[in-house]
XYZ file of C-alpha atoms in Angstrom:
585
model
C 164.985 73.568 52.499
C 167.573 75.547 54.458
C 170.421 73.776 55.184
C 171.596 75.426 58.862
C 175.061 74.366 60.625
C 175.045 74.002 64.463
C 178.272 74.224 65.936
C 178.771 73.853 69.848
C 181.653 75.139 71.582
C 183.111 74.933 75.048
C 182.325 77.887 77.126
C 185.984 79.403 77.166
C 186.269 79.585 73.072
C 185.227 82.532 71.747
C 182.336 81.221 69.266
C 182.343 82.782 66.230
C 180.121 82.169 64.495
C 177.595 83.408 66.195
C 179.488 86.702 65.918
C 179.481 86.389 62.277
C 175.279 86.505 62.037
C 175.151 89.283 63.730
C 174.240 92.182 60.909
C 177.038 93.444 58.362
C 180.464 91.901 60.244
C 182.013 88.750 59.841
C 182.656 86.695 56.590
C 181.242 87.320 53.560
C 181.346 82.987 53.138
C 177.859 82.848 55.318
C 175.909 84.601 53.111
C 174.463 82.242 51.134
C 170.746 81.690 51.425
C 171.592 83.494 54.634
C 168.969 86.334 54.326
C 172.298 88.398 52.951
C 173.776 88.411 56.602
C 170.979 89.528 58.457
C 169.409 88.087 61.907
C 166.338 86.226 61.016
C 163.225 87.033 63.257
C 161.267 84.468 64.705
C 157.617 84.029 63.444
C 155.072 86.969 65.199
C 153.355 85.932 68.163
C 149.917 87.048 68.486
C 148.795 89.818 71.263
C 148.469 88.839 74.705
C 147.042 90.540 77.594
C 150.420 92.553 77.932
C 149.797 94.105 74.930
C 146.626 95.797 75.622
C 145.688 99.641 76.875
C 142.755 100.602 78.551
C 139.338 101.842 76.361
C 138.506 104.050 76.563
C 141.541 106.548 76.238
C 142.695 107.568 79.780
C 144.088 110.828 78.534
C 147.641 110.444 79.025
C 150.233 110.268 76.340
C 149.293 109.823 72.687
C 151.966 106.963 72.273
C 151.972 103.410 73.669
C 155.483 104.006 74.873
C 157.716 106.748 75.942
C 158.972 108.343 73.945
C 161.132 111.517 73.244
C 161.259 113.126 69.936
C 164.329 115.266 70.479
C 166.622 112.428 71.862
C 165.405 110.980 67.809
C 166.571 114.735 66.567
C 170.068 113.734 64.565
C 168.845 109.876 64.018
C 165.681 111.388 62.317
C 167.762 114.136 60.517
C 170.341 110.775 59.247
C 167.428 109.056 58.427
C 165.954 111.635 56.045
C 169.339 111.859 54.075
C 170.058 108.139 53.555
C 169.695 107.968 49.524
C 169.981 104.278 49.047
C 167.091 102.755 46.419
C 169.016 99.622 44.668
C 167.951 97.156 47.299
C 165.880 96.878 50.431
C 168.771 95.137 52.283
C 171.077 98.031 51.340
C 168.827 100.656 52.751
C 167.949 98.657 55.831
C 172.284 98.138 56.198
C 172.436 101.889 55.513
C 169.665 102.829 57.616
C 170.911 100.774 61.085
C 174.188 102.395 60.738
C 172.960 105.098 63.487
C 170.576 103.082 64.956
C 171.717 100.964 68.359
C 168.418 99.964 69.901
C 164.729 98.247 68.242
C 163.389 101.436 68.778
C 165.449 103.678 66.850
C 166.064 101.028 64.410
C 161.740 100.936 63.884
C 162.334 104.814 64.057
C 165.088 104.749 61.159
C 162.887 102.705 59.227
C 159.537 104.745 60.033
C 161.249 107.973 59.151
C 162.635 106.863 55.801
C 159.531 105.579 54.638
C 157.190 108.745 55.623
C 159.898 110.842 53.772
C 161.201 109.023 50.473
C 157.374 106.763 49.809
C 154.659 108.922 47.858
C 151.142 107.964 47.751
C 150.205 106.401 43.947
C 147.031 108.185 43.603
C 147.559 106.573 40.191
C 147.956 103.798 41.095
C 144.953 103.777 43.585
C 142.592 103.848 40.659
C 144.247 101.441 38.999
C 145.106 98.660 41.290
C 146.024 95.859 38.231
C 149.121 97.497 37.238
C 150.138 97.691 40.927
C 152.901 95.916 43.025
C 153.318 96.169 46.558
C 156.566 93.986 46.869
C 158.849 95.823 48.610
C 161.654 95.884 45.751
C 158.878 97.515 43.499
C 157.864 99.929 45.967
C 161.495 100.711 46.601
C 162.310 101.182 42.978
C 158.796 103.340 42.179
C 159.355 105.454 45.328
C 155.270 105.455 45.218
C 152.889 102.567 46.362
C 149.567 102.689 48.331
C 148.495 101.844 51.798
C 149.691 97.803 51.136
C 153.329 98.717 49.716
C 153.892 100.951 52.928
C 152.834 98.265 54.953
C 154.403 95.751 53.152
C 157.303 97.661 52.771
C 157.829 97.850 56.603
C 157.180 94.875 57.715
C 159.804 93.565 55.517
C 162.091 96.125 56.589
C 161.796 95.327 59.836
C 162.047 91.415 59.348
C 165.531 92.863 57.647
C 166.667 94.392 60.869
C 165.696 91.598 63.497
C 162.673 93.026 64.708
C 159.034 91.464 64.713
C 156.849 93.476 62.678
C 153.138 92.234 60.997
C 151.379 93.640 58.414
C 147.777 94.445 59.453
C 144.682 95.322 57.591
C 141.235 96.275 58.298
C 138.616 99.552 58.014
C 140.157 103.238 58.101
C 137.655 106.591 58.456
C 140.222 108.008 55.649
C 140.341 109.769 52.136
C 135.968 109.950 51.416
C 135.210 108.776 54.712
C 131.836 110.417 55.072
C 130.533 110.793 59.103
C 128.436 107.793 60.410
C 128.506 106.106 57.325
C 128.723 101.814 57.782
C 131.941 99.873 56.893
C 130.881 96.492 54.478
C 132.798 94.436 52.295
C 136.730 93.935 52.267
C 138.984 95.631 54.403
C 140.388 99.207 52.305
C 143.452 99.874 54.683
C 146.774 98.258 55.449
C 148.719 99.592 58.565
C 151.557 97.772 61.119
C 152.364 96.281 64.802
C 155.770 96.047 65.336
C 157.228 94.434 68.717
C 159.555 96.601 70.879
C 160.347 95.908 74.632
C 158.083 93.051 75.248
C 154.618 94.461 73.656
C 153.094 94.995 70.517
C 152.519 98.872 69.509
C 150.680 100.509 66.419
C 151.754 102.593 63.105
C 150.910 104.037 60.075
C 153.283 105.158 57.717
C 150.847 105.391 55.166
C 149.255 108.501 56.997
C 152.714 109.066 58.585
C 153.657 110.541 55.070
C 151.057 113.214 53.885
C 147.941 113.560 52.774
C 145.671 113.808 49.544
C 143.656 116.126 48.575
C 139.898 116.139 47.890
C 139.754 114.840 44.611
C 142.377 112.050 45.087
C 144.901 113.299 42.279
C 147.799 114.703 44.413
C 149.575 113.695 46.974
C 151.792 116.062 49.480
C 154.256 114.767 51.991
C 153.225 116.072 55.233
C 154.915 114.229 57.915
C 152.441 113.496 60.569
C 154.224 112.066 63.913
C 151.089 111.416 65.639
C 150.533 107.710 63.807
C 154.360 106.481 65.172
C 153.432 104.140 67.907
C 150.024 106.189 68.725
C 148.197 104.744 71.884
C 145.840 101.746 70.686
C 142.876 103.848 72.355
C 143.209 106.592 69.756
C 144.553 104.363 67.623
C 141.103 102.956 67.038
C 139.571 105.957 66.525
C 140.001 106.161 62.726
C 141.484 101.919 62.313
C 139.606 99.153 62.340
C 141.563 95.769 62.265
C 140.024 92.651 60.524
C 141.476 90.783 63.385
C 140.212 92.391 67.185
C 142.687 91.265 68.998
C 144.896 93.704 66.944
C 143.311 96.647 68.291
C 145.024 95.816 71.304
C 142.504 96.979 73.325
C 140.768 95.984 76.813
C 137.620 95.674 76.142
C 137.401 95.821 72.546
C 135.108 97.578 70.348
C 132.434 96.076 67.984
C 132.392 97.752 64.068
C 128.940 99.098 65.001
C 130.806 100.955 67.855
C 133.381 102.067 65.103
C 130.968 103.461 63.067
C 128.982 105.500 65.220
C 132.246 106.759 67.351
C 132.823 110.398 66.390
C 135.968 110.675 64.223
C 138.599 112.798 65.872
C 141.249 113.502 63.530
C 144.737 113.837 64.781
C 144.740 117.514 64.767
C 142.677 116.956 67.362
C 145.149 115.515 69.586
C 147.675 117.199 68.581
C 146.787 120.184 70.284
C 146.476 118.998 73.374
C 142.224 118.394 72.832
C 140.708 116.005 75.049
C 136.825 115.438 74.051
C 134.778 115.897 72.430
C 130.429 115.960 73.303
C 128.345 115.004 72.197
C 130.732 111.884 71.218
C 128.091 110.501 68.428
C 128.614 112.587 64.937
C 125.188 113.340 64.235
C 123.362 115.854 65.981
C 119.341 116.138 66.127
C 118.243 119.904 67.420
C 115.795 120.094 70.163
C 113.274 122.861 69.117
C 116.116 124.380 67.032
C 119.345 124.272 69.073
C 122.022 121.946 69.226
C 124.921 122.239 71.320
C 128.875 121.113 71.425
C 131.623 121.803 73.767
C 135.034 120.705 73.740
C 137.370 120.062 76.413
C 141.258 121.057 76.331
C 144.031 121.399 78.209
C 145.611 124.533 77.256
C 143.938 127.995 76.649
C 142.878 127.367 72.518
C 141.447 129.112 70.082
C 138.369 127.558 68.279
C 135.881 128.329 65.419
C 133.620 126.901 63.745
C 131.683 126.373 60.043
C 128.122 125.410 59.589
C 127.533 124.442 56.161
C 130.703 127.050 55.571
C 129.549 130.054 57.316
C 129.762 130.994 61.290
C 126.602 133.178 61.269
C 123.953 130.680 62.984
C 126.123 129.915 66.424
C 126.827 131.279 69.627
C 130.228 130.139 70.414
C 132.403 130.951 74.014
C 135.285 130.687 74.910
C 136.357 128.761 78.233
C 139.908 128.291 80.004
C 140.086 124.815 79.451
C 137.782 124.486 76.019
C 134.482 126.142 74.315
C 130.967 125.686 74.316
C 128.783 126.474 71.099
C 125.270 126.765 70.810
C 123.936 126.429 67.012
C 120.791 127.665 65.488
C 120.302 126.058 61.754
C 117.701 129.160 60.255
C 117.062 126.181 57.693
C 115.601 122.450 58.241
C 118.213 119.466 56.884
C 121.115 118.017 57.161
C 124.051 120.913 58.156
C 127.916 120.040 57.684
C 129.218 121.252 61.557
C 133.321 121.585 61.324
C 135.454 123.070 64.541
C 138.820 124.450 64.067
C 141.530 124.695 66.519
C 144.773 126.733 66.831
C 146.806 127.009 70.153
C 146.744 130.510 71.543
C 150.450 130.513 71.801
C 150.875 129.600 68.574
C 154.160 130.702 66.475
C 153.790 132.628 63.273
C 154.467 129.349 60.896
C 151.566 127.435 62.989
C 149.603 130.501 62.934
C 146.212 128.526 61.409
C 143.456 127.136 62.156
C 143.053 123.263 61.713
C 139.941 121.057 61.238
C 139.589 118.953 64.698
C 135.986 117.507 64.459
C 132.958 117.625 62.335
C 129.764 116.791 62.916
C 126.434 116.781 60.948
C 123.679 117.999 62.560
C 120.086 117.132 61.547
C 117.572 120.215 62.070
C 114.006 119.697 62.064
C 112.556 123.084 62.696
C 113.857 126.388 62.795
C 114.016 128.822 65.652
C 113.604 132.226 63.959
C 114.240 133.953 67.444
C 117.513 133.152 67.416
C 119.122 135.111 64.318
C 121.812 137.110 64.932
C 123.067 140.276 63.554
C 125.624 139.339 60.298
C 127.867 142.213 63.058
C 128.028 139.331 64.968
C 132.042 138.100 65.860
C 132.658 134.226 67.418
C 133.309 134.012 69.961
C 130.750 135.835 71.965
C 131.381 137.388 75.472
C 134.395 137.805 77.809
C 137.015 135.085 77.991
C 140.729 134.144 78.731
C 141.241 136.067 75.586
C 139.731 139.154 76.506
C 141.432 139.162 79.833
C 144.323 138.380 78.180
C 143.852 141.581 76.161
C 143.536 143.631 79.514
C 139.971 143.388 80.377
C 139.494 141.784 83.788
C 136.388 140.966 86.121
C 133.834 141.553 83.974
C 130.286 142.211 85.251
C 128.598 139.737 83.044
C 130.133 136.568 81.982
C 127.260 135.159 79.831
C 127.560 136.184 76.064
C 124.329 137.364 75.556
C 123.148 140.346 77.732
C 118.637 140.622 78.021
C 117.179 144.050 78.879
C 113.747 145.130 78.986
C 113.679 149.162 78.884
C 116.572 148.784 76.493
C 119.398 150.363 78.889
C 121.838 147.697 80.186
C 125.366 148.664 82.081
C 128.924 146.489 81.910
C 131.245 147.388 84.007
C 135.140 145.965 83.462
C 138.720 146.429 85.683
C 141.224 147.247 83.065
C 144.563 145.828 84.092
C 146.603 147.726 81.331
C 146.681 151.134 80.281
C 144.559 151.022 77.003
C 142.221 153.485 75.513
C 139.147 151.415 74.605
C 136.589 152.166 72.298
C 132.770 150.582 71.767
C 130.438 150.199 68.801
C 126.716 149.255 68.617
C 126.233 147.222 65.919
C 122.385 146.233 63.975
C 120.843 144.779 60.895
C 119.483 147.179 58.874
C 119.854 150.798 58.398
C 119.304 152.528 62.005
C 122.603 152.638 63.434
C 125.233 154.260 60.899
C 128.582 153.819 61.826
C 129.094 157.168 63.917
C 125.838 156.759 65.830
C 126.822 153.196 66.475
C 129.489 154.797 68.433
C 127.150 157.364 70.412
C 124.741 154.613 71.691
C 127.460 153.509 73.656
C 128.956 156.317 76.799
C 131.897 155.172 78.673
C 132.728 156.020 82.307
C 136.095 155.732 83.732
C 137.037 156.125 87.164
C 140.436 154.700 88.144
C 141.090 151.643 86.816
C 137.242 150.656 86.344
C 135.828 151.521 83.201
C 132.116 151.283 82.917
C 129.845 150.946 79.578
C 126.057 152.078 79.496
C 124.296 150.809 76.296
C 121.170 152.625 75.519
C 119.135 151.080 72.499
C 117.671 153.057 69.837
C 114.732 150.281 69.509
C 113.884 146.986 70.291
C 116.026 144.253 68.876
C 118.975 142.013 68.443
C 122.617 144.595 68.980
C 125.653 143.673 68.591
C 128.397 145.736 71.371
C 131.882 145.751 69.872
C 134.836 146.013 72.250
C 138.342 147.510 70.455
C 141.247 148.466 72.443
C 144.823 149.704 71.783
C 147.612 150.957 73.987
C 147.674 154.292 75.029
C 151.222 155.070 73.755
C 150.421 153.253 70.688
C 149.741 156.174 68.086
C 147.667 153.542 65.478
C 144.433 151.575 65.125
C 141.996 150.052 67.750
C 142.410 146.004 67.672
C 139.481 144.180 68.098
C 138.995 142.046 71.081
C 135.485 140.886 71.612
C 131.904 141.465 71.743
C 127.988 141.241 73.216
C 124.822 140.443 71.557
C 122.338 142.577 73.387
C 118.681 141.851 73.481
C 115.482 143.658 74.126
C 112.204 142.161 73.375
C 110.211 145.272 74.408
C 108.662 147.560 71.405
C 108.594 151.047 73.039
C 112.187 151.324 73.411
C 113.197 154.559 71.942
C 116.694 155.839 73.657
C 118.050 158.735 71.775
C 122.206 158.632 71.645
C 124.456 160.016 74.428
C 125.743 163.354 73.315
C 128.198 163.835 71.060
C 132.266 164.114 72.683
C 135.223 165.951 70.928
C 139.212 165.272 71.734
C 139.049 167.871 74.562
C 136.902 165.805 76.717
C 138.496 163.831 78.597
C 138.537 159.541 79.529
C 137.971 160.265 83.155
C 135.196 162.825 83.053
C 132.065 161.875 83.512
C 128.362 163.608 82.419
C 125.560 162.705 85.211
C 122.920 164.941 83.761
C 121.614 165.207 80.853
C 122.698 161.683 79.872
C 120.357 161.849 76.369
C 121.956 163.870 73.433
C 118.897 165.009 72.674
C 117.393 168.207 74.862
C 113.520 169.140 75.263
C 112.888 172.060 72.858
C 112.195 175.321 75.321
C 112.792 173.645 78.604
C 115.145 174.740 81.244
C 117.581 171.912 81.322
C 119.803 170.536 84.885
C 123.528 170.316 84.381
C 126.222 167.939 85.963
C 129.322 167.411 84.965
C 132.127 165.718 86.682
C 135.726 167.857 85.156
C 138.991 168.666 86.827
C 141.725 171.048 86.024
C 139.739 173.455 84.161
C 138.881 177.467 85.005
C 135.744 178.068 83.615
C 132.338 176.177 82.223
C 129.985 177.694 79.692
C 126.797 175.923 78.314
C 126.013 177.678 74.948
C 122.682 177.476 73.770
C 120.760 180.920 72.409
C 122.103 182.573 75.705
C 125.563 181.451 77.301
C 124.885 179.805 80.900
C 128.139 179.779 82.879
C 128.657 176.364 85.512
C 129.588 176.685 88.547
C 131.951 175.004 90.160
C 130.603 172.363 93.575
C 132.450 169.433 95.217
C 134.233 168.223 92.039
C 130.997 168.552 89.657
C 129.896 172.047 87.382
C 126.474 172.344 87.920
C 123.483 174.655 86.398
C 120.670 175.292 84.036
C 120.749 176.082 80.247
C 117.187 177.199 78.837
C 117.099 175.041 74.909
C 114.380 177.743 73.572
C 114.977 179.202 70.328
C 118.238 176.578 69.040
C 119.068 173.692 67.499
C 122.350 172.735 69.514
C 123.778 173.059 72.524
C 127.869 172.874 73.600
C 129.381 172.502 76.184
C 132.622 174.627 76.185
C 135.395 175.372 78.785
C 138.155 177.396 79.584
C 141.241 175.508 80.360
C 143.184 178.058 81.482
C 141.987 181.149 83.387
C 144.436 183.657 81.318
C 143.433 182.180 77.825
C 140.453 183.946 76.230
C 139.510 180.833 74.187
C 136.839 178.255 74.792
C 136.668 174.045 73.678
C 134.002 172.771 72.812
C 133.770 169.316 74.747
C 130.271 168.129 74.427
C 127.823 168.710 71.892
C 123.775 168.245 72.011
C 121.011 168.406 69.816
C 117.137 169.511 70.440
C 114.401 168.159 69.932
C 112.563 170.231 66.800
C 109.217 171.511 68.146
């Protein structure tokens, strides 16, 4: 019922009409039913095959288009303080006033709405009283998924560009893993058209999120659903309509349901895959297994039904591997976290990336592990990070059979390190975790013999700090140590004071604890000292041969036995260095 005027002009006159369409300039006398003295946009056409992206997701960029966020910085930072909330047009006018091409004029649009549009959890449980007509969501400032949607599409209309609202399934708020999607569609979301294709966005999840019970709602901008790439796009949106998920080949609901849910987190960080890539897990006798792949070094963990106890996670360059042991049969809640290693202090946590549930059928009892035990298990970029380089065993779990194993490291740094042996139980108190444990430096190389009180599962802590530093060890990573074999009985190394020093080394006796009435063989490797005395009952000097002080020491008729020496030939005082016990007759 429009009534339009064509006029025609001569290719030399300036027309002006036409100039007077364009948005905000010219005459006020056009504005009429004129859409207020905006461009109209021609009807949406539907996607063709220049619209759709490769499935699955080839890995490259997590948009559909280029795009560079800090070319957006001062439009974004305009956008955010445009206060307008009388009339959609007005905002839109306001909006565009910074804003030359589609793109930043979608952008304007996108980053207004994320920023000034709350989520009605009200509202959401009470859909009757609820209007999703863009002046109403405008004047509320709240609305739910179809008022966003809504809400932008008729913005866009507003500013000449080609925008549709779409709806379908979303793996959102109470989405539970591998559940089926039935019934009406429970999401709205948009396409809008920029140079010559159709592209995706939410701004419903571009604004925040809700918590758990559905009864607040935080603004948390989230970038990653502006124009993401259909292939991820699909990963948590399912359109009514297929040809929306502008994809080549497309994927069937069943596919939808049963693909895992990544959650943009995931992405974010630069994570690639996930495997398996189904969401539920059955263990094979006892053990299931996930890895991730990533492109930076990243730090994961994990929860299993909200503890970390029953896994074996590593760490690898480019992702981690975890091995998981349920010690009960059922269904187990998996969730991995993710942080980038060279994360700032403000992004300093650990996010939720993936989840799976994992459905255990019988219990390996083998596999417990100490509650000592720290994820991730073994060496890694970390630990090399941290200073400790080529390490003699790369595998996290270490298997001896006489209950004596030996890791040898190249330290690139120069770090005092210390070691712990860690068990259930009762057996290893904190100091004699400490003497289970002898290290051997020579250079750079720093070698650690483990000797095992019994047969068992051990956990071999690893702490470091910088020589200079005068405070605490930091943790860096640890060993779970095995030995299946019953007779084990290795007594503890013997006991070192502050005197003895990082690059000595003892080659005999190795066990702190002597024969009772025995003459015992000496070797120890020292430099830079005068004199060595072994004092049991009697005093047995060393003496001194290639490097090593060598000689007997008879245990009869005592308890201990020291090691002193005599740093300095003109002092009349001894240090004790080493200290042994015998064995009570």
């Amino acid at each position: 019922g429009t009534q339009v005027t064509v006029e025609i002009h001569h290719e030399d006159t300036s027309p002006q009409l036409i100039k007077r369409l364009s948005l905000g300039k010219g005459s006020q006398r056009l504005r009429g039913h004129y859409n207020k003295g905006f461009q109209r946009t021609e009807a949406p056409r539907p996607p063709g095959a220049k619209d759709l992206h490769a499935y699955p997701w080839d890995k490259s960029s997590l948009k559909s288009m280029p795009v560079d966020l800090q070319q957006f910085k001062k439009l974004d930072a305009y956008a955010l303080k445009v206060n307008v909330k009388n009339s959609v047009e007005e905002l839109v006018k306001a909006l565009l006033k910074q804003a030359r091409t589609d793109l930043e004029k979608v952008r304007a649009i996108w980053m207004w709405i994320c920023h000034h549009i709350e989520y009605d959890v009200v509202g959401y449980h009470n859909k009757s009283q609820l209007s999703s007509k863009p002046r109403d969501v405008l004047q509320m400032g709240k609305s739910i998924c179809e008022g966003y949607a809504e809400l932008f599409e008729h913005m866009c209309s507003l500013a000449g560009i080609q925008c549709k609202k779409l709806s379908g399934h979303a793996k959102g708020h109470g989405y539970k893993t591998g559940q089926t999607f039935t019934g009406d569609s429970d999401h709205a979301w948009n396409a809008v058209y920029l140079e010559g294709r159709w592209h995706l966005l939410d701004s419903t999840w571009g604004s925040g999120s809700v918590d758990d019970s559905f009864t607040k709602f935080t603004y948390r901008y989230n970038e990653f659903y502006f124009l993401t790439h259909p292939a991820l796009f699909i990963n948590n949106h399912f359109p009514d309509n297929s040809n929306w998920q502008l994809l080549k080949p497309t994927l069937t609901l069943k596919e939808f349901e049963n693909n895992m849910l990544h959650n943009s987190n995931f992405y974010t960080m630069g994570l690639l895959a996930a495997h398996p890539e189904t969401p539920i897990i059955q263990t094979v006798n006892g053990k299931a297994s996930v890895s991730v792949d990533c492109r930076a070094s990243t730090l994961f963990m994990f929860k299993l039904k909200g503890t970390d106890e029953h896994g074996l996670m590593t760490l690898k360059k480019n992702g981690m591997k975890l091995d998981i042991y349920p010690q009960k049969t059922g269904s187990h809640k998996l969730e991995i976290f993710a942080k980038p290693s060279k994360a700032e202090a403000s992004d300093d946590v650990y996010k939720c990336v993936v989840e799976y549930v994992v459905e255990c059928e019988s219990v390996d009892k083998a596999m417990r592990f100490p509650k000592d035990l720290h994820q991730p298990v073994g060496p890694s970029w970390f630990s090399e990070r941290q200073g400790f380089l080529q390490p003699s065993h790369r595998e996290p779990v270490l298997h001896t059979n006489d209950g004596r194993c030996s890791l040898t490291f190249t330290l690139s740094k120069d770090i005092s390190v210390l070691t712990s042996l860690h068990t259930d139980g009762s057996s290893l108190e904190e100091d004699m975790g400490r003497r289970h444990v002898l290290q051997i430096h020579r250079r750079n190389q720093i070698e650690l013999k483990v000797h095992l009180p019994h047969a068992g599962s051990f956990v071999l802590k690893i702490y470091s700090k910088k020589k200079s530093d005068p405070g605490n060890y930091d943790y860096i990573f640890n060993y779970l140590i095995r030995c299946l074999n019953t007779e084990v009985k290795w007594p503890a190394f013997p006991q070192s004071y502050s005197k003895w020093l990082q690059d000595y080394e003892i080659l005999e006796p190795l066990s702190g604890l002597l024969p009772a009435n025995r003459n015992v063989q000496f070797k120890l490797k020292m430099h830079g000292i005068a004199k060595v005395l072994v004092q049991a009952e009697n005093i047995h000097p060393l003496t001194q041969n290639k490097g090593c002080w060598e000689g007997t020491c008879n245990t009869s008729g005592c308890r201990e036995v020291f090691v002193m020496v005599h740093e300095n030939a003109n002092h009349s005082f001894y240090s004790q260095v080493l200290k042994y016990e015998v064995e009570t007759q």
